[in-house]
PDB file of C-alpha atoms in Angstrom:
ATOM      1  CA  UNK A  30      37.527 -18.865 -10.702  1.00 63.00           C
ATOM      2  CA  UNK A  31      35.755 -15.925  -9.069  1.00 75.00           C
ATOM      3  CA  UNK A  32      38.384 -13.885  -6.808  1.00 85.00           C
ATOM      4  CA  UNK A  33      37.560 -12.971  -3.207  1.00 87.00           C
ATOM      5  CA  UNK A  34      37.641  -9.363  -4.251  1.00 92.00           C
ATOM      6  CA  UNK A  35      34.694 -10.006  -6.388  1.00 94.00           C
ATOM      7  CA  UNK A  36      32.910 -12.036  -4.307  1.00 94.00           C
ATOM      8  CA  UNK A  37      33.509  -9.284  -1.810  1.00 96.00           C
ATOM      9  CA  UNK A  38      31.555  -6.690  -4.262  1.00 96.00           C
ATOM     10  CA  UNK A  39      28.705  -8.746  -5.207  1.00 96.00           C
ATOM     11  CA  UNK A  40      28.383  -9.208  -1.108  1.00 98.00           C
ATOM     12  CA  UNK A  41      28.334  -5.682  -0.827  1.00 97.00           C
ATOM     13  CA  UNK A  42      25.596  -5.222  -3.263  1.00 98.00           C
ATOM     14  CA  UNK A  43      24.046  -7.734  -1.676  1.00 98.00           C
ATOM     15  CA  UNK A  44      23.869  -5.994   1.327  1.00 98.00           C
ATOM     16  CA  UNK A  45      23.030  -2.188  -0.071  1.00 98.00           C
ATOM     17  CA  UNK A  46      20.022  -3.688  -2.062  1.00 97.00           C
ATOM     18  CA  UNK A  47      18.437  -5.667   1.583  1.00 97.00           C
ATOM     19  CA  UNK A  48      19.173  -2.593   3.484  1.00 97.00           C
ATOM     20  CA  UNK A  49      17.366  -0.479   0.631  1.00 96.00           C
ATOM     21  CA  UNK A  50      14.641  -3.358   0.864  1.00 96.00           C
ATOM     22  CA  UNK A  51      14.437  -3.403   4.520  1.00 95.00           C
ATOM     23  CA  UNK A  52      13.665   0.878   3.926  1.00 94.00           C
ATOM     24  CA  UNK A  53      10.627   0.599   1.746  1.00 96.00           C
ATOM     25  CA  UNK A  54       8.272   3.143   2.528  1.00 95.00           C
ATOM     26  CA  UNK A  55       5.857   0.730   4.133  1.00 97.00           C
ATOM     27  CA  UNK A  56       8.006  -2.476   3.997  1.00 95.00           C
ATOM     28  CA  UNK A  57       8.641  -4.602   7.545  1.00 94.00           C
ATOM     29  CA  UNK A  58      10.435  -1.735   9.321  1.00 95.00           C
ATOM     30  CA  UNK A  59       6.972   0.567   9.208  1.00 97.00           C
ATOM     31  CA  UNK A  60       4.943  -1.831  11.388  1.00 96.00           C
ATOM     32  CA  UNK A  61       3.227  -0.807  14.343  1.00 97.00           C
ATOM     33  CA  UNK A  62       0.086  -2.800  15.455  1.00 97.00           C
ATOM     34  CA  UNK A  63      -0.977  -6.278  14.709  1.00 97.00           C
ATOM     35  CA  UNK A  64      -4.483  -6.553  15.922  1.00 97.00           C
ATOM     36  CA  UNK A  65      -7.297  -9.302  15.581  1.00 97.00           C
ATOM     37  CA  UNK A  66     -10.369  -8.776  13.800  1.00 98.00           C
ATOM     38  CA  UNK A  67     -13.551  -9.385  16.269  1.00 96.00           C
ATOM     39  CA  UNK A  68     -17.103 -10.334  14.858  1.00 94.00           C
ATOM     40  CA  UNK A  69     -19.075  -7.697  14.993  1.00 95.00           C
ATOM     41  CA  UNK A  70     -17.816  -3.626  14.357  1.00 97.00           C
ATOM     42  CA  UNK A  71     -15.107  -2.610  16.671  1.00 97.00           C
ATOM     43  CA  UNK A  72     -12.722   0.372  16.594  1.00 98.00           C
ATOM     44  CA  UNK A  73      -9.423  -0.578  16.396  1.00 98.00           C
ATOM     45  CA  UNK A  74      -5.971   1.204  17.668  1.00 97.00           C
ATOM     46  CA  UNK A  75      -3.937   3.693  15.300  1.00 98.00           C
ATOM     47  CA  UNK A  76      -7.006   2.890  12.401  1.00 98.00           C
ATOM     48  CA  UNK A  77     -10.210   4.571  12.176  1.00 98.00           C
ATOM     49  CA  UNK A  78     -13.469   3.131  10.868  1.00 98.00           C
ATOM     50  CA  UNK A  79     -14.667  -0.105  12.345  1.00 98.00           C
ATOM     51  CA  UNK A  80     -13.619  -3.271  11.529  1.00 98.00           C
ATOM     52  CA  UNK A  81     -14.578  -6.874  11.621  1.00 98.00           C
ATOM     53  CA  UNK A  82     -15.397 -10.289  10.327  1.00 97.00           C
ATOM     54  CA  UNK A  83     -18.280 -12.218   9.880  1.00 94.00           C
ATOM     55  CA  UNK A  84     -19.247 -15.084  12.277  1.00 89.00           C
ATOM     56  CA  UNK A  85     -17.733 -17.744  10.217  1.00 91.00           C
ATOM     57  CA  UNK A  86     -14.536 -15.671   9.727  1.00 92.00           C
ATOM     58  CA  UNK A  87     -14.461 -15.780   6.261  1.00 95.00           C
ATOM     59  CA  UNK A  88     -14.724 -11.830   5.097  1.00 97.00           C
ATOM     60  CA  UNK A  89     -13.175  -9.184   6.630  1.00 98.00           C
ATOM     61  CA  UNK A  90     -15.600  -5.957   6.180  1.00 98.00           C
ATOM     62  CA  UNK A  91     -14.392  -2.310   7.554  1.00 98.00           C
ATOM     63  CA  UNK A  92     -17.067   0.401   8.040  1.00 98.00           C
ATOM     64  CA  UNK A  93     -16.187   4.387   7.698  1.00 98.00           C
ATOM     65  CA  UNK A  94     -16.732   7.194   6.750  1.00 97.00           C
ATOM     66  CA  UNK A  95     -15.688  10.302   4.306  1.00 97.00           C
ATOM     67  CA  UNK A  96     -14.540  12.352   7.246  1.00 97.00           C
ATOM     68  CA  UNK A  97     -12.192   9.199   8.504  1.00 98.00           C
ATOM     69  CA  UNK A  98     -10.030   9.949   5.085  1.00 97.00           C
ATOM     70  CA  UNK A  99      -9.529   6.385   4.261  1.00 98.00           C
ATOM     71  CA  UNK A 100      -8.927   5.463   1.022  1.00 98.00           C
ATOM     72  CA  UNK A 101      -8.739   1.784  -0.828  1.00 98.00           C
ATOM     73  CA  UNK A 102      -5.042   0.731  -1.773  1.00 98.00           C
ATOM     74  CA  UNK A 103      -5.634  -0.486  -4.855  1.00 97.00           C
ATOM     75  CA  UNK A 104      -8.448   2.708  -6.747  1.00 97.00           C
ATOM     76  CA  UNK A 105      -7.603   5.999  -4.314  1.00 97.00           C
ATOM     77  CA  UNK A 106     -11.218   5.716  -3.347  1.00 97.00           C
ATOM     78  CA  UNK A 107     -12.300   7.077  -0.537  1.00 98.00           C
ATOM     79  CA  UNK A 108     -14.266   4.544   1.686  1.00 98.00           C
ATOM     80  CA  UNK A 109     -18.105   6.019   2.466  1.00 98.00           C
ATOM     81  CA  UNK A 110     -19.807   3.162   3.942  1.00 98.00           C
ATOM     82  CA  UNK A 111     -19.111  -0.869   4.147  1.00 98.00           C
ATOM     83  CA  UNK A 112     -16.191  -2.590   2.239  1.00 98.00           C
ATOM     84  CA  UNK A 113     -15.326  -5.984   2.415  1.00 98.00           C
ATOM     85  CA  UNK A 114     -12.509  -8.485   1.641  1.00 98.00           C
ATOM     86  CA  UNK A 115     -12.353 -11.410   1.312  1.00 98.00           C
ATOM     87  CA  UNK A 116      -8.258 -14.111   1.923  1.00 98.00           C
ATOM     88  CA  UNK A 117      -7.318 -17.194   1.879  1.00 95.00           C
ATOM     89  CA  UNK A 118      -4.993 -18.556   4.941  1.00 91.00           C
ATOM     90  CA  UNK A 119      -1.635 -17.234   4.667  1.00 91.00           C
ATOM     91  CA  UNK A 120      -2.398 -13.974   2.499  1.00 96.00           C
ATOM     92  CA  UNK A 121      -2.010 -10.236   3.081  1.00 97.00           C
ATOM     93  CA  UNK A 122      -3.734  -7.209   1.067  1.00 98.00           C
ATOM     94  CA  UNK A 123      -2.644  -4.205   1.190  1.00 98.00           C
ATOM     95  CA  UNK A 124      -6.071  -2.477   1.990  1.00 98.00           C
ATOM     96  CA  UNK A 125      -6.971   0.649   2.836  1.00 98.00           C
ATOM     97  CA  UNK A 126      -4.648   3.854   3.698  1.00 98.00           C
ATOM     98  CA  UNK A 127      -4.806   7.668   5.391  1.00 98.00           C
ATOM     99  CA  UNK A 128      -2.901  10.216   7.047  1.00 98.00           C
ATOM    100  CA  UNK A 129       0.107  12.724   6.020  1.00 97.00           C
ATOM    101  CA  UNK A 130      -0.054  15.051   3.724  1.00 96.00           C
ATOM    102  CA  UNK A 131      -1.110  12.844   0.298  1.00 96.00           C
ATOM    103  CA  UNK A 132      -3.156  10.769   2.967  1.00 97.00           C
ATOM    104  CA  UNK A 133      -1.040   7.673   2.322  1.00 97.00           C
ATOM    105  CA  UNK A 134       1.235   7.713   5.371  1.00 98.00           C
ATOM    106  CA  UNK A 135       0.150   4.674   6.833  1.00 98.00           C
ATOM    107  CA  UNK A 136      -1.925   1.392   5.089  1.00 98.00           C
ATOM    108  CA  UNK A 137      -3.634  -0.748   6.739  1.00 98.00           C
ATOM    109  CA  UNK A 138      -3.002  -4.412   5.776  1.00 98.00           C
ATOM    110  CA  UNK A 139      -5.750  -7.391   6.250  1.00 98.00           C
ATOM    111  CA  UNK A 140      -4.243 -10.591   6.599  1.00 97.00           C
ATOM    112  CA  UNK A 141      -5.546 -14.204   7.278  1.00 96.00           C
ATOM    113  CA  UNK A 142      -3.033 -16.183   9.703  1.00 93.00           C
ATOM    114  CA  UNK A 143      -3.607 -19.081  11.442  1.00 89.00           C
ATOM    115  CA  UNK A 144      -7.504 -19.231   9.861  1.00 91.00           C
ATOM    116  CA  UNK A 145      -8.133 -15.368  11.628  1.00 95.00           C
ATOM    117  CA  UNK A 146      -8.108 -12.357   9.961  1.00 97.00           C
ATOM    118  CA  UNK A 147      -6.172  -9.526  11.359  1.00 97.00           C
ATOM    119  CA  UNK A 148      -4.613  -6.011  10.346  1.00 98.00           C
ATOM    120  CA  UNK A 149      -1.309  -4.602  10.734  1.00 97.00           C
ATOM    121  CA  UNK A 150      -0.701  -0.848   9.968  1.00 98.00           C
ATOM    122  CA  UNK A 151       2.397   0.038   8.288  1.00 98.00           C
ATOM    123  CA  UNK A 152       3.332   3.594   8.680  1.00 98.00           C
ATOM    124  CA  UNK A 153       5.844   5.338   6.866  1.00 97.00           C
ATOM    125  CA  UNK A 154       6.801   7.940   9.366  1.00 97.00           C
ATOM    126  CA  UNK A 155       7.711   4.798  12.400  1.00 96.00           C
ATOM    127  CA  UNK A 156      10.530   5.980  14.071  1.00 94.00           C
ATOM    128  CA  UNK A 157      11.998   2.297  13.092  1.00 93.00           C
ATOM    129  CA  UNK A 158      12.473   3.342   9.444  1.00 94.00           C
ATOM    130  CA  UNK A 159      12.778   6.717   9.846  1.00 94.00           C
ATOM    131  CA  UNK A 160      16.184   6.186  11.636  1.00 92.00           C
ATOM    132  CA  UNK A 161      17.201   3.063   9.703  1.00 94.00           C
ATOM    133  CA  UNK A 162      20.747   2.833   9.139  1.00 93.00           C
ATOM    134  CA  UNK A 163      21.270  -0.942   7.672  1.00 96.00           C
ATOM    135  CA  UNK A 164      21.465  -4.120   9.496  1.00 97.00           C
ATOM    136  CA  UNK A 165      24.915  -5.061  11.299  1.00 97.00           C
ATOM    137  CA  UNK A 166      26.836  -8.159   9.803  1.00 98.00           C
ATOM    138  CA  UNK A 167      29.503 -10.004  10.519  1.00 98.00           C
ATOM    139  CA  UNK A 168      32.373  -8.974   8.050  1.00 97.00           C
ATOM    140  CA  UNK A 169      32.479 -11.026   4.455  1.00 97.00           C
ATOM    141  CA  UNK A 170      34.161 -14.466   5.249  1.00 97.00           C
ATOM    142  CA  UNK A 171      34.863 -16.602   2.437  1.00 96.00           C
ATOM    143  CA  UNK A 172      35.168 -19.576   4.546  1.00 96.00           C
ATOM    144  CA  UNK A 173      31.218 -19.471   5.164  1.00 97.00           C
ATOM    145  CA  UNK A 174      30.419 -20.397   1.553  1.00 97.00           C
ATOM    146  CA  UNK A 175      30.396 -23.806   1.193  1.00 97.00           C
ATOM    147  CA  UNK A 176      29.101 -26.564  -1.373  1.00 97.00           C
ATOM    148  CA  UNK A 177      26.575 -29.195  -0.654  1.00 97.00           C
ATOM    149  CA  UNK A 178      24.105 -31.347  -1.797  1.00 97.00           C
ATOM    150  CA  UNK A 179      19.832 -31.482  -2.145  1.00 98.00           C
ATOM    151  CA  UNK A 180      18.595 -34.581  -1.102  1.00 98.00           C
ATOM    152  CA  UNK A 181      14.926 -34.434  -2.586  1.00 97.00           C
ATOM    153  CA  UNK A 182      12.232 -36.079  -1.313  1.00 98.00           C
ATOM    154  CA  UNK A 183       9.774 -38.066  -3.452  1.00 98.00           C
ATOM    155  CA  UNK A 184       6.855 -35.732  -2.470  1.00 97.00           C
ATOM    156  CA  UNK A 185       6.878 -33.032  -0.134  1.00 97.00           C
ATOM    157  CA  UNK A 186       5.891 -33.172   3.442  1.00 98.00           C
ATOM    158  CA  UNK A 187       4.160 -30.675   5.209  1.00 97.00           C
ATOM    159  CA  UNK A 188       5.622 -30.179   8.721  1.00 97.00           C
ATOM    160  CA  UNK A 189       3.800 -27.853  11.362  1.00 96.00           C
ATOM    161  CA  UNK A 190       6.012 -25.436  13.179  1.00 97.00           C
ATOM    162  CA  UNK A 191       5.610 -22.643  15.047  1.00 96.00           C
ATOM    163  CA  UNK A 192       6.060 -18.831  14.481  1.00 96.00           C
ATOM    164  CA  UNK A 193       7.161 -15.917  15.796  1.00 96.00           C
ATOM    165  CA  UNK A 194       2.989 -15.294  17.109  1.00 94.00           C
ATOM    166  CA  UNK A 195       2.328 -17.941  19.605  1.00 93.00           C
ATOM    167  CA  UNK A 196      -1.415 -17.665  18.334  1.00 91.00           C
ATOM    168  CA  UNK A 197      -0.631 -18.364  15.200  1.00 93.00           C
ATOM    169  CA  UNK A 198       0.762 -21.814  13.398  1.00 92.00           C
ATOM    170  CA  UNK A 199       2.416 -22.342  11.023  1.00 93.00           C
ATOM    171  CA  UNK A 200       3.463 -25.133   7.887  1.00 95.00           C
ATOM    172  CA  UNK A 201       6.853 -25.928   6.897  1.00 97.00           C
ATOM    173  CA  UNK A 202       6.656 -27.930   3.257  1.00 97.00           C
ATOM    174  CA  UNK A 203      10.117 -29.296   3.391  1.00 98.00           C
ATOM    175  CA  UNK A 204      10.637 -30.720   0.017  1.00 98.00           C
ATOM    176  CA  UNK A 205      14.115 -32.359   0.957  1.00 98.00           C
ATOM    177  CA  UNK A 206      17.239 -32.348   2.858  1.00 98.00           C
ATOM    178  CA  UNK A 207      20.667 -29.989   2.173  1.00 98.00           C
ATOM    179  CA  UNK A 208      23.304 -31.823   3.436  1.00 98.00           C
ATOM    180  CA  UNK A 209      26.832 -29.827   4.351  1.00 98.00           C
ATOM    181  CA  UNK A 210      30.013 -29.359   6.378  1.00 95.00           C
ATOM    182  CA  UNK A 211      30.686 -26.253   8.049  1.00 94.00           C
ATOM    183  CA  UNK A 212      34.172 -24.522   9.121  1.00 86.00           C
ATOM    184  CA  UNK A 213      34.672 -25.968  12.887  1.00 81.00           C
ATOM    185  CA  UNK A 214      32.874 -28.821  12.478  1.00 85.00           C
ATOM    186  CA  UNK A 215      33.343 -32.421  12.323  1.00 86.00           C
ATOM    187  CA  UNK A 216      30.444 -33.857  10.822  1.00 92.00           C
ATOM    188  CA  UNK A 217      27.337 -33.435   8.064  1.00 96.00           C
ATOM    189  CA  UNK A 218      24.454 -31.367   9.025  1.00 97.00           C
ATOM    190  CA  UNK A 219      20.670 -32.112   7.375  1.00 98.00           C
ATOM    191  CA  UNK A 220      18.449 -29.302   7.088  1.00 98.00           C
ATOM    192  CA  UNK A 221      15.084 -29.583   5.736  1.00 98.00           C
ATOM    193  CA  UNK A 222      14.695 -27.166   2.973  1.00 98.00           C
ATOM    194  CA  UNK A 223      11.170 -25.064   1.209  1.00 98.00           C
ATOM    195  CA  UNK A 224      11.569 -24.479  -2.343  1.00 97.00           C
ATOM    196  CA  UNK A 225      11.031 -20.810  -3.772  1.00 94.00           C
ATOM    197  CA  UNK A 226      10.600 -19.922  -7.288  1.00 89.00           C
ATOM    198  CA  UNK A 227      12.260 -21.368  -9.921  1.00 91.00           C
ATOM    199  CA  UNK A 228      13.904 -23.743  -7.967  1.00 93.00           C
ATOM    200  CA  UNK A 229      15.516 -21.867  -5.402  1.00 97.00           C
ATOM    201  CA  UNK A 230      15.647 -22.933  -2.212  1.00 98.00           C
ATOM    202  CA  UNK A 231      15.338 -21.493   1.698  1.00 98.00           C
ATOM    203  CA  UNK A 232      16.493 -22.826   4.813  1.00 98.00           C
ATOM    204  CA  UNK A 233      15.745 -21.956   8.200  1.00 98.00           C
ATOM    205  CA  UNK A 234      18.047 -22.583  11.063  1.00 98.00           C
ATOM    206  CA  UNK A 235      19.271 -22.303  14.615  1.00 98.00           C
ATOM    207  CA  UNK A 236      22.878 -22.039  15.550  1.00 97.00           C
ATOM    208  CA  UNK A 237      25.253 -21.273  18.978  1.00 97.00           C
ATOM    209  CA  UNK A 238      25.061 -17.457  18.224  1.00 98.00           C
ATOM    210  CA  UNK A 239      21.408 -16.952  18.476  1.00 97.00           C
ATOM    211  CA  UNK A 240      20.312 -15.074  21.643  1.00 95.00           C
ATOM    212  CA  UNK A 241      23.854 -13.463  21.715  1.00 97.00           C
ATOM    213  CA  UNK A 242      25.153 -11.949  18.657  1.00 97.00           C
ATOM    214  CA  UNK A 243      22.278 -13.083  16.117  1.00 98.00           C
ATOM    215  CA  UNK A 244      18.422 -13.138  16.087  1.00 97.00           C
ATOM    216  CA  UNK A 245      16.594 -16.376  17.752  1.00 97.00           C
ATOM    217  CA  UNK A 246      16.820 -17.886  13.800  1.00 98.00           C
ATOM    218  CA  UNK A 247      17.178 -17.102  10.438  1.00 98.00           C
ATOM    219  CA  UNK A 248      16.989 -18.100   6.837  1.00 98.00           C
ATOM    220  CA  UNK A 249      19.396 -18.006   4.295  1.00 98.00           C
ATOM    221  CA  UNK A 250      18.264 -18.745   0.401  1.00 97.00           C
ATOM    222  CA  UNK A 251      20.135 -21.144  -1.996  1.00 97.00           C
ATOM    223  CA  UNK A 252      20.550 -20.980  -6.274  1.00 96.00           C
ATOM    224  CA  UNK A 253      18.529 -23.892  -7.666  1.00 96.00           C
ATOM    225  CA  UNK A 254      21.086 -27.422  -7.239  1.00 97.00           C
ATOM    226  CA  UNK A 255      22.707 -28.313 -10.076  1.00 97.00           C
ATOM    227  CA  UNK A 256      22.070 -31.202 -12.200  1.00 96.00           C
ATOM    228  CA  UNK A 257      24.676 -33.416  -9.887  1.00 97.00           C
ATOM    229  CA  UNK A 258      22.599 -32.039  -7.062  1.00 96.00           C
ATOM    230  CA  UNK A 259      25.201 -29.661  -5.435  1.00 98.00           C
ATOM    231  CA  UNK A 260      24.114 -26.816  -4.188  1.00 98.00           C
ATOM    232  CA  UNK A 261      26.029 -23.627  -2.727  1.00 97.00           C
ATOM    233  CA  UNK A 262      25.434 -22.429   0.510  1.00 98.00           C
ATOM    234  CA  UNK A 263      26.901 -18.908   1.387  1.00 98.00           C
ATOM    235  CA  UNK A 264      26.368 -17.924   4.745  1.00 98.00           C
ATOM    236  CA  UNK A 265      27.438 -14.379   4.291  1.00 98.00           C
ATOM    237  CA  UNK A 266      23.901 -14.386   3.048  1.00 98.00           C
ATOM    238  CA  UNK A 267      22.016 -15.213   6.258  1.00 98.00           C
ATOM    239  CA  UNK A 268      19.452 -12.829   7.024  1.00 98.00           C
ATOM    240  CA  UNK A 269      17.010 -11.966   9.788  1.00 98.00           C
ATOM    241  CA  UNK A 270      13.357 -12.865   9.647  1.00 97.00           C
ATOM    242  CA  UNK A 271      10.661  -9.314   9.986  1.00 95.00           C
ATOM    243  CA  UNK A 272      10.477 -10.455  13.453  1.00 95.00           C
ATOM    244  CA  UNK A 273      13.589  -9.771  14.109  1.00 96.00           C
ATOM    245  CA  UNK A 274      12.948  -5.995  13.677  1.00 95.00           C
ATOM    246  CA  UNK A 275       8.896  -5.745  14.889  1.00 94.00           C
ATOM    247  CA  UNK A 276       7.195  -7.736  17.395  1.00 94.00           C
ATOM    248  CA  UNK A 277       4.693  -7.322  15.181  1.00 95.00           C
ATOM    249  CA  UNK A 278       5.541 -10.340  12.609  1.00 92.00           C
ATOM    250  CA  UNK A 279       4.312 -14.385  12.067  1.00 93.00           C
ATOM    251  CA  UNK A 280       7.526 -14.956  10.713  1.00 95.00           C
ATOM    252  CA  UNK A 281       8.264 -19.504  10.543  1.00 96.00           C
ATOM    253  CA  UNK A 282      10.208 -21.284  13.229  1.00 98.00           C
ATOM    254  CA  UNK A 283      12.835 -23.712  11.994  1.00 98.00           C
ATOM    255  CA  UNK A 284      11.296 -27.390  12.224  1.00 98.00           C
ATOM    256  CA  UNK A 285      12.900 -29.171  14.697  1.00 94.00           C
ATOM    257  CA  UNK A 286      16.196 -30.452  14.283  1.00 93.00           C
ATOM    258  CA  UNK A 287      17.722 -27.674  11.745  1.00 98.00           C
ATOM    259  CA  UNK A 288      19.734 -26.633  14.121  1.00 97.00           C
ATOM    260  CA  UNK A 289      23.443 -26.088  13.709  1.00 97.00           C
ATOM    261  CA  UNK A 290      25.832 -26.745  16.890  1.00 95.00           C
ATOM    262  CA  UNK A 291      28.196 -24.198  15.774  1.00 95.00           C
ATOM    263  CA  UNK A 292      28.704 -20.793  15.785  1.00 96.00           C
ATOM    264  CA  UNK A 293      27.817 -19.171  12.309  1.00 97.00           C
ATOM    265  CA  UNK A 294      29.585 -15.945  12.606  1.00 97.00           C
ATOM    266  CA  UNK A 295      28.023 -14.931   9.167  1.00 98.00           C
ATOM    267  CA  UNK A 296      25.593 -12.638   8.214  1.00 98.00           C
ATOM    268  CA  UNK A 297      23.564 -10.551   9.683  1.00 98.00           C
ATOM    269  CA  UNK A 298      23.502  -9.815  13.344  1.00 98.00           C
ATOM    270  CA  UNK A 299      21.136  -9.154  16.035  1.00 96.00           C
ATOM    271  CA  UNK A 300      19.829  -5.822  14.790  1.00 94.00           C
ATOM    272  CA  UNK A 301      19.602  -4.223  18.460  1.00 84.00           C
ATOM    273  CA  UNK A 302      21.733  -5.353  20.524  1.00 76.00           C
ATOM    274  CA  UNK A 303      21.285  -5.179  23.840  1.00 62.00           C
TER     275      UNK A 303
END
């Protein structure tokens, strides 16, 4: 049997390895703009060149020049001229990049949400990362790791929710129901669940702390279920969402009715408090 004091280090590495995650040079903290792409060449805010999509919104093209010192992601060449790119809905590319002193301070990302294309720059000099300091948590609790069960369902079912964008919708592919008991409570909760690679799976929930010491939701990932279909759900593990730190994310909504009408006083916090 695995002590507390163990599970109290692997928490801890837990932790050190989001926070480190959270830091990335241009990870979720480095966000500053999230701006729509128009149909014909437009200048955009904290980008140069011109940027656009064509009138059926299915390539993204960006027009510059040498002297704008942008420079493609992916080959360190510099853009002189028209580029284009090309997503499906829900992808991101990390496209083009300029500024500091190895002109790589901030990239500009293309992404296709809701059927739109749009950028987001990512700079690594934001005050947000620059004076990152971890995310507050509630301390380790063992009594917020609990077993439960999957429920599958015989084919997934694709549930539209909303995001943290009102202009942008999103899909929920619930591919069953984890079914637990929490500390304080009296009876079962169902909450749909996505499945993640290699059988993992994510939930995303509500519970009586959001809006005061936690985030409006967030998500907490599960180990693949056993055979028996028991599953562990540790709640130390709940994290925030991107939009919890930038306004600037299209992070999921739960789907209605995973909510939880208690307080999880696990995991991470609200991180600024008001």
């Amino acid at each position: 049997m695995t002590t507390t004091a163990a599970k109290v280090e692997r928490w801890q590495r837990f932790r050190a390895n989001r926070d480190k995650a959270l830091a990335a040079r241009h990870g979720w903290l480095t966000l500053t703009s999230f701006q729509w792409l128009a149909d014909s060449p437009a200048a955009v805010e904290l980008a140069p060149g011109l940027w656009s999509t064509d009138a059926t919104g299915t390539t993204a093209f960006l027009t510059a020049a040498p002297s704008d010192g942008l420079t493609l992601v992916a080959t360190g060449e510099k853009v002189d001229g028209t580029v284009s790119a090309a997503l499906a809905d829900e992808e991101s590319l990390m496209w083009v990049q300029f500024g500091g002193p190895d002109g790589d301070q901030v990239v500009v990302e293309l992404a296709m949400r809701g059927g739109r294309y749009a950028i987001r720059t990512r700079d690594a000099a934001s005050p947000v990362v620059t004076g990152f300091d971890g995310v507050p948590t509630y301390p380790y609790n063992p009594d917020w790791e609990v077993t439960g069960r999957f429920e599958a369902y015989p084919e997934p079912v694709d549930v539209p929710i909303g995001t943290a964008n009102p202009l942008v919708d999103g899909v929920h592919r619930s591919v069953g129901e984890v079914v637990f008991r929490l500390p304080g409570s009296t009876h079962e909760f169902r909450l749909q669940a996505e499945e993640e690679k290699l059988g993992a799976l994510t939930i995303t929930f509500h519970d009586e702390t959001n809006g005061d010491t936690t985030d409006d939701w967030r998500k907490l990932s599960l180990p693949k279920p056993r055979p028996d279909g028991s599953v562990v759900l540790d709640f130390n593990r709940a994290i925030n969402y991107p939009s919890a730190f930038t306004p600037y994310g299209t992070c999921p909504m739960p789907v209605k009715n995973n909510s939880l009408d208690v307080r999880v006083e696990a995991g991470e916090k609200e991180p600024y408090p008001a």
